[in-house]
Structures are given as C-alpha cells and as structure tokens.
Coordinates of C-alpha atoms in Angstrom, one line a residue:
M11 CA -29.4 75.1 20.7
N12 CA -30.9 71.5 19.6
P13 CA -31.3 71.0 16.0
S14 CA -34.6 70.7 14.3
P15 CA -36.1 67.2 13.7
R16 CA -35.5 67.8 10.0
L17 CA -31.9 68.5 10.4
R18 CA -31.5 65.3 12.7
R19 CA -33.2 63.2 10.1
N20 CA -30.9 64.5 7.4
R21 CA -27.8 63.7 9.4
R22 CA -28.9 60.1 10.0
I23 CA -29.5 59.7 6.4
A24 CA -25.9 61.1 5.7
A25 CA -24.3 58.9 8.3
A26 CA -26.1 55.7 6.8
A27 CA -25.0 56.7 3.4
A28 CA -21.4 57.0 4.5
V29 CA -21.5 53.6 6.1
V30 CA -22.8 52.1 2.8
V31 CA -19.9 53.8 0.9
V32 CA -17.4 52.3 3.3
I33 CA -18.9 48.9 3.1
V34 CA -19.0 48.9 -0.5
G35 CA -15.3 50.2 -1.0
V36 CA -14.1 47.7 1.4
G37 CA -15.7 44.9 -0.6
V38 CA -14.4 46.3 -3.8
T39 CA -10.8 46.3 -2.5
V40 CA -11.3 42.8 -1.0
G41 CA -12.7 41.6 -4.2
F42 CA -9.7 43.2 -6.2
A43 CA -7.3 41.7 -3.8
L44 CA -8.7 38.2 -4.3
M45 CA -8.7 38.5 -7.9
H46 CA -5.1 39.8 -8.1
G47 CA -3.4 38.2 -5.2
S48 CA -2.8 41.5 -3.2
G49 CA -4.0 43.1 -0.2
A50 CA -3.2 43.7 3.3
D51 CA -4.6 40.2 4.6
L52 CA -2.8 38.4 1.6
P53 CA 1.0 37.5 1.3
N54 CA 3.0 40.3 -0.1
A55 CA 2.5 40.3 -4.0
S56 CA 6.1 41.0 -4.8
A57 CA 7.2 38.3 -2.6
S58 CA 4.9 35.7 -4.4
R59 CA 6.2 36.3 -7.9
S60 CA 9.2 34.4 -9.1
P61 CA 12.2 36.7 -9.6
A62 CA 12.8 37.5 -13.4
P63 CA 15.5 35.4 -14.9
D64 CA 18.9 37.0 -15.5
P65 CA 19.3 37.6 -19.2
V66 CA 21.0 34.8 -21.1
D67 CA 23.5 35.6 -23.9
T68 CA 22.3 33.7 -27.1
P69 CA 25.1 32.1 -29.0
T70 CA 25.7 33.7 -32.5
P71 CA 24.9 30.9 -35.2
T72 CA 28.2 29.6 -37.0
P73 CA 27.9 30.8 -40.6
T74 CA 27.7 27.9 -43.1
A75 CA 31.1 27.4 -45.0
L76 CA 31.2 28.5 -48.4
T77 CA 31.6 25.8 -51.0
A78 CA 34.6 26.0 -53.2
A79 CA 32.4 27.2 -56.1
E80 CA 30.9 29.7 -53.8
A81 CA 34.2 31.0 -52.6
L82 CA 35.3 31.4 -56.3
L83 CA 32.3 33.6 -56.9
A84 CA 32.7 35.6 -53.6
G85 CA 36.3 36.4 -54.8
S86 CA 35.1 37.8 -58.2
A87 CA 33.9 41.1 -59.0
D88 CA 32.8 40.1 -62.6
P89 CA 28.8 39.9 -62.5
A90 CA 29.2 37.4 -65.4
A91 CA 31.5 35.1 -63.7
C92 CA 30.2 31.4 -63.5
A93 CA 31.8 28.8 -61.3
V94 CA 32.1 25.5 -63.1
S95 CA 32.2 22.2 -61.0
F96 CA 33.5 18.9 -62.1
E97 CA 32.1 15.4 -61.2
G98 CA 32.6 11.9 -62.2
D99 CA 34.1 8.7 -61.4
G100 CA 37.6 9.2 -60.0
I101 CA 37.5 12.9 -60.8
D102 CA 38.7 15.4 -58.0
L103 CA 39.1 18.6 -59.5
A104 CA 38.7 22.2 -58.0
P105 CA 36.2 24.3 -59.7
Q106 CA 37.1 27.0 -62.0
L107 CA 35.6 30.3 -63.3
Q108 CA 34.2 30.7 -66.6
V109 CA 32.5 33.9 -68.2
Q110 CA 28.8 33.7 -68.9
G111 CA 28.1 34.0 -72.5
A112 CA 31.6 33.4 -73.6
M113 CA 33.1 30.1 -75.0
Y114 CA 34.5 27.7 -72.4
A115 CA 38.1 28.2 -72.0
A116 CA 40.8 25.6 -71.0
L117 CA 38.6 23.0 -69.7
P118 CA 40.7 20.3 -67.9
I119 CA 41.5 17.0 -69.4
P120 CA 42.1 14.5 -66.5
D121 CA 44.1 11.4 -66.7
R122 CA 43.3 8.1 -65.1
E123 CA 45.5 4.9 -65.4
G124 CA 44.4 2.4 -67.8
E125 CA 41.4 4.5 -69.1
V126 CA 40.7 7.3 -71.8
F127 CA 38.9 10.3 -70.7
A128 CA 35.7 10.7 -73.0
G129 CA 34.8 14.4 -72.3
W130 CA 32.6 16.6 -70.1
Y131 CA 28.9 16.6 -70.4
G132 CA 26.0 18.5 -69.3
S133 CA 24.3 15.8 -67.6
P134 CA 25.2 12.3 -66.0
A135 CA 23.0 10.5 -68.7
D136 CA 24.7 12.3 -71.6
A137 CA 28.0 11.3 -69.9
A138 CA 27.1 7.7 -69.6
A139 CA 25.9 7.6 -73.3
H140 CA 29.0 9.8 -74.5
A141 CA 26.3 11.7 -76.4
I142 CA 27.8 14.3 -78.8
A143 CA 24.9 16.6 -78.5
G144 CA 25.4 16.7 -74.7
R145 CA 29.3 17.0 -74.7
V146 CA 30.8 20.5 -73.7
N147 CA 34.1 21.9 -74.7
G148 CA 35.5 25.1 -76.0
S149 CA 33.0 25.2 -79.0
R150 CA 30.3 25.7 -76.5
E151 CA 29.1 29.0 -74.9
V152 CA 29.1 29.0 -71.1
A153 CA 25.2 28.9 -69.8
C154 CA 24.9 28.9 -66.0
A155 CA 22.0 28.9 -63.7
D156 CA 22.5 31.2 -60.6
R157 CA 26.1 31.7 -61.6
Q158 CA 27.0 28.0 -61.3
I159 CA 27.1 24.9 -63.4
T160 CA 28.4 21.3 -63.0
L161 CA 30.0 19.1 -65.9
Y162 CA 30.1 15.3 -65.7
G163 CA 33.1 13.5 -67.0
A164 CA 33.1 10.2 -68.6
W165 CA 35.7 7.5 -69.2
M166 CA 36.2 4.6 -71.7
S167 CA 38.7 1.8 -72.2
P168 CA 41.6 2.2 -74.6
D169 CA 40.0 -0.6 -76.6
D170 CA 36.8 1.1 -76.9
N171 CA 38.6 4.2 -77.9
A172 CA 40.6 2.5 -80.7
A173 CA 37.6 0.8 -81.8
E174 CA 36.1 4.1 -82.6
N175 CA 39.0 4.5 -85.2
A176 CA 38.3 8.1 -85.5
Q177 CA 39.8 10.1 -88.4
I178 CA 39.7 13.8 -87.7
P179 CA 39.2 16.3 -90.7
I180 CA 40.9 19.8 -90.5
M181 CA 39.3 21.7 -93.2
M182 CA 41.4 24.3 -94.8
Y183 CA 39.8 27.4 -96.4
H184 CA 41.8 30.4 -97.8
Q185 CA 39.8 33.4 -99.4
F186 CA 36.4 33.8 -100.4
T187 CA 34.4 35.3 -103.2
T188 CA 30.8 36.5 -104.1
N189 CA 31.0 35.5 -107.6
P190 CA 29.5 32.0 -108.3
D191 CA 31.8 31.7 -111.2
G192 CA 35.1 32.2 -109.1
E193 CA 37.8 34.5 -109.4
S194 CA 40.4 34.3 -112.1
G195 CA 44.3 33.9 -112.0
W196 CA 46.7 31.3 -110.6
L197 CA 45.2 31.5 -107.1
R198 CA 41.4 30.8 -108.5
G199 CA 41.4 27.5 -106.4
N200 CA 42.0 29.3 -103.3
Y201 CA 38.7 31.4 -103.4
A202 CA 35.8 29.5 -102.2
Y203 CA 32.3 30.6 -103.4
I204 CA 30.6 32.1 -100.1
G205 CA 27.4 30.3 -101.1
D206 CA 29.2 27.1 -101.0
F207 CA 30.8 28.1 -97.5
D208 CA 27.4 28.8 -96.1
A209 CA 26.0 25.4 -97.1
H210 CA 29.1 23.7 -95.9
M211 CA 28.6 25.5 -92.4
A212 CA 24.9 24.7 -92.4
Y213 CA 25.7 21.0 -93.2
I214 CA 28.1 20.8 -90.4
A215 CA 25.7 22.5 -87.9
E216 CA 22.7 20.4 -89.0
S217 CA 24.6 17.1 -88.8
G218 CA 25.6 17.7 -85.2
F219 CA 29.4 17.3 -85.7
Y220 CA 31.7 17.7 -82.6
L221 CA 34.1 20.5 -83.0
P222 CA 37.3 19.6 -80.9
T223 CA 39.6 22.2 -79.6
W224 CA 43.3 22.2 -80.3
D225 CA 44.3 20.9 -76.7
E226 CA 41.7 18.2 -77.2
L227 CA 43.3 17.0 -80.5
A228 CA 46.5 16.9 -79.1
A229 CA 45.3 14.8 -76.0
F230 CA 43.6 12.5 -78.7
I231 CA 46.7 12.0 -80.7
D232 CA 48.2 10.9 -77.5
G233 CA 45.4 8.4 -76.8
R234 CA 44.5 10.3 -73.7
L235 CA 41.1 11.6 -75.0
F236 CA 38.1 10.0 -76.9
L237 CA 37.0 11.9 -79.9
P238 CA 34.1 10.7 -81.9
D239 CA 34.6 10.0 -85.6
H240 CA 31.9 12.4 -86.3
S241 CA 34.3 15.4 -85.7
V242 CA 35.7 18.2 -87.8
I243 CA 38.0 21.3 -87.3
I244 CA 37.3 24.4 -89.5
T245 CA 40.4 26.5 -90.4
D246 CA 41.2 29.5 -92.4
D247 CA 44.5 30.6 -93.6
D248 CA 45.9 34.2 -93.9
A249 CA 43.1 36.1 -92.1
D250 CA 42.4 37.7 -95.4
H251 CA 39.8 40.6 -95.8
T252 CA 37.4 38.2 -97.4
W253 CA 37.5 35.9 -94.5
L254 CA 36.7 38.7 -92.2
E255 CA 34.0 40.4 -94.5
L256 CA 32.3 37.3 -96.1
A257 CA 33.2 34.2 -94.0
V258 CA 33.0 35.4 -90.4
P259 CA 29.4 36.5 -90.5
V260 CA 28.4 33.0 -91.7
V261 CA 30.5 31.4 -88.6
D262 CA 28.5 33.8 -86.5
K263 CA 25.2 32.8 -88.3
Y264 CA 25.8 28.9 -87.4
R265 CA 27.9 29.6 -84.2
L266 CA 30.5 27.2 -85.2
L267 CA 34.0 27.2 -83.7
T268 CA 36.7 27.9 -86.3
T269 CA 40.4 29.0 -86.3
S270 CA 41.8 31.8 -88.3
F271 CA 45.7 31.3 -88.8
V272 CA 47.0 34.9 -88.8
I273 CA 49.9 36.4 -90.1
T274 CA 50.6 38.9 -87.4
V275 CA 52.9 41.3 -88.9
W276 CA 49.8 42.1 -91.4
R277 CA 47.1 41.7 -88.8
S278 CA 47.3 42.3 -85.0
E279 CA 43.5 43.2 -84.2
P280 CA 41.6 41.1 -81.7
T281 CA 39.4 38.2 -83.0
P282 CA 36.4 39.3 -85.0
S283 CA 34.2 36.9 -83.3
K284 CA 33.9 34.6 -80.1
Y285 CA 33.6 31.7 -82.4
V286 CA 37.0 32.5 -84.1
L287 CA 40.0 31.5 -82.4
Q288 CA 43.1 33.3 -83.8
R289 CA 46.3 31.3 -84.1
S290 CA 49.6 31.7 -85.6
H291 CA 50.3 31.6 -89.3
T292 CA 53.9 33.0 -88.2
H293 CA 54.7 36.7 -87.5
E294 CA 56.9 37.5 -90.7
M295 CA 57.9 34.1 -91.9
H296 CA 55.0 34.2 -94.8
E297 CA 57.9 35.1 -97.2
S298 CA 60.0 33.1 -99.6
G299 CA 63.8 32.4 -98.7
A300 CA 67.0 32.3 -100.7
N301 CA 66.0 29.0 -102.2
G302 CA 62.6 30.0 -103.0
Q303 CA 61.1 28.2 -100.3
G304 CA 59.2 29.7 -97.1
L305 CA 61.6 31.3 -94.5
M306 CA 60.2 28.5 -92.2
V307 CA 62.8 26.2 -93.8
N308 CA 65.4 28.7 -94.4
W309 CA 65.9 30.2 -90.9
S310 CA 67.6 28.7 -88.0
A311 CA 65.7 27.1 -85.2
E312 CA 66.4 30.0 -82.9
Q313 CA 65.1 32.5 -85.5
I314 CA 62.0 30.6 -86.1
A315 CA 61.5 30.3 -82.2
A316 CA 61.8 34.2 -81.9
D317 CA 59.3 34.8 -84.8
L318 CA 56.9 32.2 -83.2
E319 CA 57.2 34.0 -79.8
T320 CA 56.5 37.5 -81.2
S321 CA 53.4 35.9 -83.0
A322 CA 52.2 34.3 -79.8
S323 CA 52.6 37.4 -77.8
I324 CA 50.3 39.4 -80.3
L325 CA 47.7 36.6 -80.5
G326 CA 47.8 35.7 -76.7
A327 CA 47.9 31.8 -77.5
K328 CA 50.4 29.4 -78.8
E329 CA 49.0 25.8 -79.3
V330 CA 49.2 25.4 -83.2
V331 CA 51.0 27.0 -86.1
A332 CA 49.8 26.8 -89.7
Y333 CA 53.1 26.5 -91.7
P334 CA 53.3 29.2 -94.4
F335 CA 53.1 27.5 -97.8
G336 CA 52.9 24.2 -96.1
H337 CA 56.8 24.3 -95.7
Y338 CA 58.5 22.5 -92.8
N339 CA 61.5 20.4 -91.9
E340 CA 63.3 19.2 -88.8
T341 CA 64.8 22.5 -88.3
T342 CA 61.1 24.0 -88.4
K343 CA 60.1 21.3 -85.6
E344 CA 63.1 22.1 -83.4
G345 CA 62.0 25.9 -83.7
M346 CA 58.3 24.9 -82.8
R347 CA 59.5 23.0 -79.6
M348 CA 61.9 25.7 -78.6
A349 CA 58.9 28.3 -78.7
G350 CA 56.6 25.9 -76.8
F351 CA 54.1 25.0 -79.8
E352 CA 52.6 21.7 -79.5
L353 CA 50.9 21.3 -83.0
G354 CA 51.9 22.3 -86.4
R355 CA 49.6 22.3 -89.5
T356 CA 50.7 21.3 -92.9
I357 CA 49.0 21.3 -96.3
E358 CA 49.4 17.8 -96.9
G359 CA 46.3 15.9 -97.3
G360 CA 44.8 13.4 -94.9
Y361 CA 43.2 13.0 -91.4
V362 CA 44.3 13.1 -87.9
H363 CA 44.2 9.8 -86.0
I364 CA 45.7 8.5 -82.7
G365 CA 49.4 8.6 -83.2
T366 CA 49.7 11.3 -85.8
D367 CA 52.8 13.4 -85.8
K368 CA 51.7 16.3 -83.8
L369 CA 54.1 18.7 -85.8
A370 CA 52.7 17.5 -89.2
L371 CA 48.9 17.5 -89.0
P372 CA 47.2 16.8 -92.5
V373 CA 44.4 18.7 -93.9
V374 CA 41.3 18.4 -96.0
R375 CA 41.9 21.4 -98.5
I376 CA 38.7 23.0 -99.8
N377 CA 39.0 24.6 -103.2
Y378 CA 36.7 26.6 -105.4
G379 CA 33.9 24.5 -106.8
M380 CA 33.6 22.0 -104.1
G381 CA 29.9 22.2 -103.3
V382 CA 28.0 20.9 -100.1
G383 CA 27.4 17.5 -102.0
L384 CA 31.2 16.5 -101.5
L385 CA 31.3 17.1 -97.7
P386 CA 29.9 13.6 -96.8
E387 CA 32.9 12.0 -98.7
L388 CA 35.4 14.6 -97.4
I389 CA 34.6 14.9 -93.8
G390 CA 31.7 12.4 -93.1

C-alpha cells in the first residue's frame, strides 16, 4: 500500500534533517581536529608530540660548612652558651665558649715577639684607641647577640708600655661595721665603715677604673700585657660574716669585680656573688706557730704546699694566695711554687709595677676612717 502524500512529505523532511545533522557533525569534528591537531586526515596526534623527557636526578646541595664558632655551639647543650671569636693583627686563636650573663673566664693573653698585648676590646675602634671603657676581661659580663661575639685584640710596643709607668694598687679590706664611729678594741682599724665602703665603690665605678684579673696582673708584671695606670684590684681578707652580709651587697650594687681571700677550714661555701672571686687565704695556716708567727713561716715547704692544695680543691682555683698575717719567707715561696701558685699577696704597702716580685705583692691597706676623699691619693 502506497503511503499517503502527508507521510511521504514527513519522510523527506526527516531525511533532510538527518543530512543536516551529519554535515554539522562532520564540520564540528573537522574543526575540532584542525584546532587540536588530531583527526583521521591529520598525522597521528601521539606521533606528533615530543616524548616526555626521562626524569633527571637533581643533585642534593652540599651543606655549608659550619664556622668554628658555629661548631662549638652545635656541640653544646647549654642554651646560655656563647661562642667568643678573636680577631686582631697576628692573632690566630680558636674561639671559646663562654656563658651568657656570667663573667668572662680565662680569656687568652697572646704573645707576639717584640710587642706587648694591650687587651681585648668590643670593637676595632676601641682596640685601636686602647679605650678602657671598651676593654673586655673577667670583670665584664658576657653579652652576646645570636649566641656569638667577636673580641678584638690590640698591641703596643714595650717602650709605650713602659712609658705608661702603671702602678697598680691592690686595695685590702678586712671587716665592716654599720657604726659610723667604728668598733672598739685592738682590731678597730680593720673595721671599715660600710658607708665609706659604699662611697669607695661608687668612686671606682664612676671614675672608670679598669679592674684587672689575677692572670692579667701576672702577665703585666712579666711585661707581656699592658695595664692602664687607671687600674685597681679590690680585695677582702678572711671572708668574715660582715663582708658577706654588708659588703657583698655593695659590690653587687656597683657590679665591681672583687676578690675574697677565704680561710677554707672556716668557709667552704660557693662564692656569694658572680662579682666575687674566692681565692686562697690558706686552708688552716691562719694560726700562730711555735715562734708566735704564722704557720706559713713555721711549716715546711711540703706542708705548705699540701695545705694550699687542699684550699685550692675547695675553691676550685689557684692563682693567688693572701699570706695569713702577711707572714712569708723563702720556704713559703717554695711551698707556693710546689703547689702551683704564681702570685702571693703580702700586707706590705706599695703598688704593683712591671717586674714586681710575684710572690710578694704589696697592698694599699684600707683602715677605719679612710673616707672617699683619700682615694684619689691612694689609688689615683
């Protein structure tokens, strides 16, 4: 049966529409192929692309080598550790560890033929000027930035060192009193009024005195180290309770390095302050011998050495001894050398200079009634 005219017309319309769809689809496919470089009439797309490069191993960067100071810090578990480096003409020293906030300890004193070491300084400018205010030693607290600091060394000629003609006073105190009128009795002169002591320490702090350490004093005597004439060493004998209760707070107040000569059979406690070095006044030789003089001139050199070794083991340091009652002789000196002590302090008046006998250091004795007005004459 033949289809109706309407059906034939509908079929023609449908066929025409199909042709249009095919033509449009082919156009879209060809357009897409032209845009993206693919299609049946184009070269194989995968063949036209360059092959992906093989992975290449990136070399691991070589770590930067640690400096000597950084290596020191890396090996320390102390968060307060500070690496101190040293610079200066002809100076080649390894850095050393110090402790932030503590006093500098055991700074090196280098030697150089034909010259005198003039100290360590916080800047090259201070080193060039030999500026006392910028000089760094064991009287200064360690203060580092980023756990490191550099100190700068300076030199001078032996002639310039001699021309300074430095005369170093060692101040010697004993006991202290809060009574402005002093104490009574035969030891009255030993008791400095604490108000005078405060004024003395203020004068020293405000006048910019340099405070040498004992190893510096020894090197100065040998002519190896320059000390400015404007220097002073502050000491106390006996570590009496009045020193601990009255004087040490004043020392802390002015932050001045001092030395307390301790009779270790009487006192074995640690230092009361970081500003106080505790050094030997012997262990048990602060007693009279058979002849009425101190045991330091009655015992043998071997006995003296044994006593001093005991004292040093308690204090953790040697360096210097204050002779009990100021008594000493050649046997005393021999015992000192046997025990490894380099310096001995007497009670004889005077000043330390280049060439002074290291085992007979003189002092400036401070007695009751010596007010601050006397200090310019006594210590400069």
